[in-house]
Amino acid sequence: MDTHVILSAAPEDLARVSVHNLPVAHMAYQIGQGFHLFRANIPLGLRGGLMMLGDGGTDVDPTSGSPETLASEIMRECIQRGFHGVVLAFTHTSPALHTTAAMLSGRLRRQGGTLYLPEVYAADSDWARILIPTAISGGSLTARLQEVSGHYGAERICLDIERIRTDFCLPSSEGQGKKLAGREFYALMQEKQPEPYFSQDLCAYYFTYQDDHGSHFVLYDDVGSIRKKLFLANKLGIDHAMLFYPEVEDLLPF
């Protein structure tokens, strides 16, 4: 089974993304004031791919406008741009956002489009693909994917692969660590020269080190661990995955 890999990318990354010949989810859209669709500057001739829609965060009042109007604006943009679907990159929930998701589900299905949404919005569509994050700091990724596949059907799951580079101070009772930027991570690797290990449960690499603050556990992805995530998904019948282009630019192609 081949994996359908989608790269999410901002307008400024499109020229570099294009060389990989992979579908693109365009990170150029937000819900703005008045609950209307707002678009960043993108090339006039842009066609194809997916619209990736953010919820505008806490700056947007979800009661200030109409979900029906917003859904119409989204569908109109999809038709004009030749987008074949919408990715809802919502980080909040509200009745208006749930209504918007449900409306888009119906309209996209009638148009033959696709819809990708976070699991918290799964009840708003009985056919859309559910985005399941692979970045876990405990438990088992295999068990997690088996659980959601059994609940929604493997054919509806899309891996949301976030490249992990996180430094945990031990003990880490809450599972929260410091996310490392690329330069920080590689500088730490060069300084500590650690021996890496692979966690079958987390499907990621890790190493440990000591400093003046105590013991540290660093969990990270490289091209090998991302391939293993894709392979695991394939074994379970999951054939879609989405990755954030700037995080994996140095790893492509897989």
C-alpha positions as MATLAB code, in Angstrom:
seq = 'MDTHVILSAAPEDLARVSVHNLPVAHMAYQIGQGFHLFRANIPLGLRGGLMMLGDGGTDVDPTSGSPETLASEIMRECIQRGFHGVVLAFTHTSPALHTTAAMLSGRLRRQGGTLYLPEVYAADSDWARILIPTAISGGSLTARLQEVSGHYGAERICLDIERIRTDFCLPSSEGQGKKLAGREFYALMQEKQPEPYFSQDLCAYYFTYQDDHGSHFVLYDDVGSIRKKLFLANKLGIDHAMLFYPEVEDLLPF';
ca = [
       0.000    0.000    0.000;
       1.354    3.421   -0.948;
       0.956    6.294    1.497;
      -0.694    9.467    0.240;
       1.635   12.096    1.742;
       0.425   15.707    1.987;
       2.702   18.621    2.855;
       1.208   21.595    4.673;
       3.021   24.765    3.666;
       2.778   28.549    3.904;
       2.782   30.715    0.749;
       6.464   31.618    1.162;
       7.434   27.939    1.010;
       5.529   27.016   -2.159;
       8.431   27.370   -4.572;
      10.550   24.920   -2.576;
       7.646   22.551   -1.944;
       6.826   22.276   -5.642;
       9.978   20.287   -6.463;
       8.693   17.339   -4.435;
       5.549   16.827   -6.543;
       3.390   16.104   -3.503;
      -0.094   17.449   -2.722;
      -0.015   20.678   -0.717;
      -2.344   21.899    2.029;
      -2.099   25.667    1.673;
      -1.669   27.382    5.052;
      -3.008   30.695    3.793;
      -6.501   30.819    5.278;
      -7.977   31.853    8.603;
     -11.376   32.623   10.021;
     -11.291   36.359   10.653;
     -13.421   39.066   12.152;
     -17.118   38.766   11.451;
     -16.608   35.016   11.050;
     -15.524   35.467    7.435;
     -12.817   33.755    5.406;
      -9.507   35.627    5.341;
      -6.725   34.772    2.900;
      -3.031   35.568    2.996;
      -1.184   36.750   -0.097;
      -0.854   33.793   -2.436;
       0.055   33.625   -6.132;
      -2.818   34.736   -8.337;
      -2.526   31.648  -10.477;
      -2.438   29.163   -7.601;
      -4.561   26.133   -8.389;
      -4.977   22.697   -6.867;
      -4.195   21.122   -3.543;
      -6.114   21.663   -0.330;
      -7.214   24.690    1.650;
      -5.893   24.607    5.225;
      -8.133   26.706    7.449;
      -7.160   28.023   10.884;
      -9.768   29.103   13.416;
      -8.211   32.500   14.072;
      -7.539   31.680   17.727;
      -9.007   33.714   20.549;
      -9.107   36.903   18.453;
     -12.228   35.764   16.608;
     -15.684   35.906   18.144;
     -17.463   32.783   16.832;
     -20.850   34.375   17.538;
     -20.172   37.439   15.388;
     -21.147   35.908   12.064;
     -22.858   33.064   10.272;
     -21.375   29.573    9.812;
     -23.513   29.245    6.684;
     -21.967   32.385    5.179;
     -18.463   31.206    6.096;
     -19.086   27.761    4.596;
     -20.276   29.421    1.371;
     -17.147   31.598    1.229;
     -14.945   28.540    1.727;
     -16.688   26.559   -0.993;
     -16.498   29.504   -3.395;
     -12.742   29.810   -2.818;
     -12.291   26.068   -3.312;
     -14.079   26.206   -6.668;
     -12.132   29.274   -7.831;
      -8.776   27.774   -6.818;
      -9.497   24.218   -7.872;
      -8.901   22.957   -4.328;
     -10.039   19.374   -3.918;
     -10.711   19.650   -0.206;
     -10.329   21.450    3.099;
      -8.170   20.772    6.163;
      -9.653   22.188    9.355;
      -6.630   23.145   11.473;
      -8.795   24.215   14.391;
      -7.201   24.532   17.826;
     -10.368   25.584   19.662;
     -13.944   24.383   19.794;
     -17.223   26.287   19.766;
     -20.763   25.607   18.585;
     -20.163   27.853   15.552;
     -17.011   25.951   14.569;
     -18.790   22.607   14.942;
     -21.652   23.895   12.789;
     -19.166   25.093   10.161;
     -17.465   21.680   10.116;
     -20.798   19.911    9.678;
     -21.855   22.249    6.861;
     -18.558   21.782    5.048;
     -18.875   18.024    5.427;
     -22.183   18.030    3.583;
     -21.167   20.493    0.873;
     -17.781   18.930    0.144;
     -19.288   15.481   -0.088;
     -21.820   16.668   -2.639;
     -19.005   18.314   -4.635;
     -16.790   15.212   -4.484;
     -14.224   16.956   -2.295;
     -12.406   15.775    0.812;
     -12.437   17.012    4.395;
      -9.768   16.556    7.066;
     -10.563   17.480   10.642;
      -9.241   17.058   14.217;
     -10.618   14.167   16.224;
     -12.559   16.510   18.509;
     -14.663   17.378   15.423;
     -15.162   13.754   14.327;
     -18.838   13.739   15.306;
     -19.517   16.516   12.768;
     -18.910   14.213    9.790;
     -19.493   10.521    9.190;
     -17.080   10.316    6.269;
     -14.271   12.908    6.666;
     -10.711   11.883    7.381;
      -9.694   12.247   11.022;
      -6.307   13.810   11.802;
      -4.529   11.733   14.440;
      -1.305   13.217   15.884;
       1.631   10.815   16.100;
       3.581   12.942   18.609;
       3.088   11.096   21.892;
       5.293   11.110   24.976;
       3.796    8.031   26.614;
       1.831    4.905   25.851;
       2.026    3.142   22.496;
       1.559    4.642   19.046;
       0.584    1.220   17.699;
      -2.130    0.875   20.321;
      -3.356    4.408   19.654;
      -3.623    3.839   15.902;
      -5.323    0.479   16.432;
      -7.829    2.188   18.717;
      -8.793    4.952   16.283;
      -8.777    2.585   13.315;
     -11.191    0.315   15.130;
     -13.427    3.222   16.061;
     -13.497    5.235   12.800;
     -12.169    2.765   10.236;
      -8.569    2.774    9.019;
      -9.652    4.259    5.689;
     -10.717    7.458    7.484;
      -7.488    8.031    9.423;
      -4.838   10.539    8.350;
      -1.625   10.643   10.362;
      -0.771   14.137   11.553;
       2.995   13.696   11.777;
       4.692   16.332   13.883;
       8.465   16.044   13.894;
       9.375   15.580   17.548;
      12.423   17.261   19.068;
      11.608   17.601   22.763;
      13.817   17.771   25.853;
      12.226   16.434   29.057;
      13.702   17.131   32.487;
      13.375   13.991   34.597;
      11.211   13.169   36.395;
       8.543   14.541   34.010;
       5.268   13.700   35.719;
       3.134   15.789   33.324;
       4.845   14.639   30.124;
       5.654   18.222   29.152;
       9.060   19.081   27.746;
      10.875   21.869   25.969;
      10.517   21.818   22.200;
      13.887   22.262   20.537;
      14.410   24.265   17.370;
      16.571   22.619   14.732;
      19.711   24.542   15.676;
      19.222   23.818   19.381;
      18.764   20.129   18.730;
      21.812   19.738   16.507;
      23.968   21.823   18.865;
      22.898   19.574   21.739;
      23.694   16.459   19.714;
      27.121   17.830   18.837;
      27.863   18.825   22.425;
      26.706   15.633   24.143;
      27.579   13.083   21.431;
      24.866   10.783   22.832;
      24.126    7.172   22.021;
      20.629    7.099   20.460;
      18.038    4.404   21.065;
      14.756    3.625   19.343;
      11.474    3.354   21.272;
       9.140    0.843   19.663;
       6.236    2.180   21.716;
       6.727    5.858   20.831;
       8.079    5.088   17.341;
      10.784    7.717   17.858;
      14.434    7.934   18.818;
      15.697    9.137   22.175;
      18.834    9.753   24.190;
      19.629   10.823   27.724;
      22.153   13.232   29.179;
      23.081   14.993   32.402;
      23.668   18.661   33.124;
      23.619   21.000   36.128;
      19.820   20.758   36.232;
      19.776   16.956   36.452;
      18.794   14.180   34.058;
      17.282   14.779   30.633;
      15.407   12.580   28.163;
      15.352   13.847   24.569;
      12.771   12.380   22.195;
      13.222   13.065   18.498;
      12.363   12.081   14.949;
      14.596   11.636   11.951;
      13.903   10.271    8.503;
      14.138    6.719    9.869;
      11.492    7.171   12.563;
       9.122    8.963   10.183;
       9.486    6.092    7.720;
       8.708    3.689   10.556;
       5.543    5.662   11.410;
       4.428    5.478    7.769;
       5.232    1.752    7.654;
       3.280    1.129   10.852;
       0.303    3.029    9.475;
       0.437    1.010    6.257;
       0.364   -2.241    8.216;
      -2.833   -1.054    9.881;
      -4.448   -0.005    6.584;
      -3.881    3.749    7.081;
      -2.812    5.290    3.785;
      -2.848    9.078    4.386;
      -0.339   11.249    6.233;
       0.153   14.994    6.592;
       3.431   16.713    7.475;
       4.383   20.337    8.080;
       6.893   21.173    5.338;
       9.337   23.391    7.295;
       9.753   20.622    9.879;
      10.732   17.958    7.337;
      12.339   19.980    4.549;
      15.790   18.553    5.344;
      14.434   14.968    5.375;
      12.661   14.876    2.023;
      12.222   12.726    0.058;
      11.227    9.887    2.387;
];
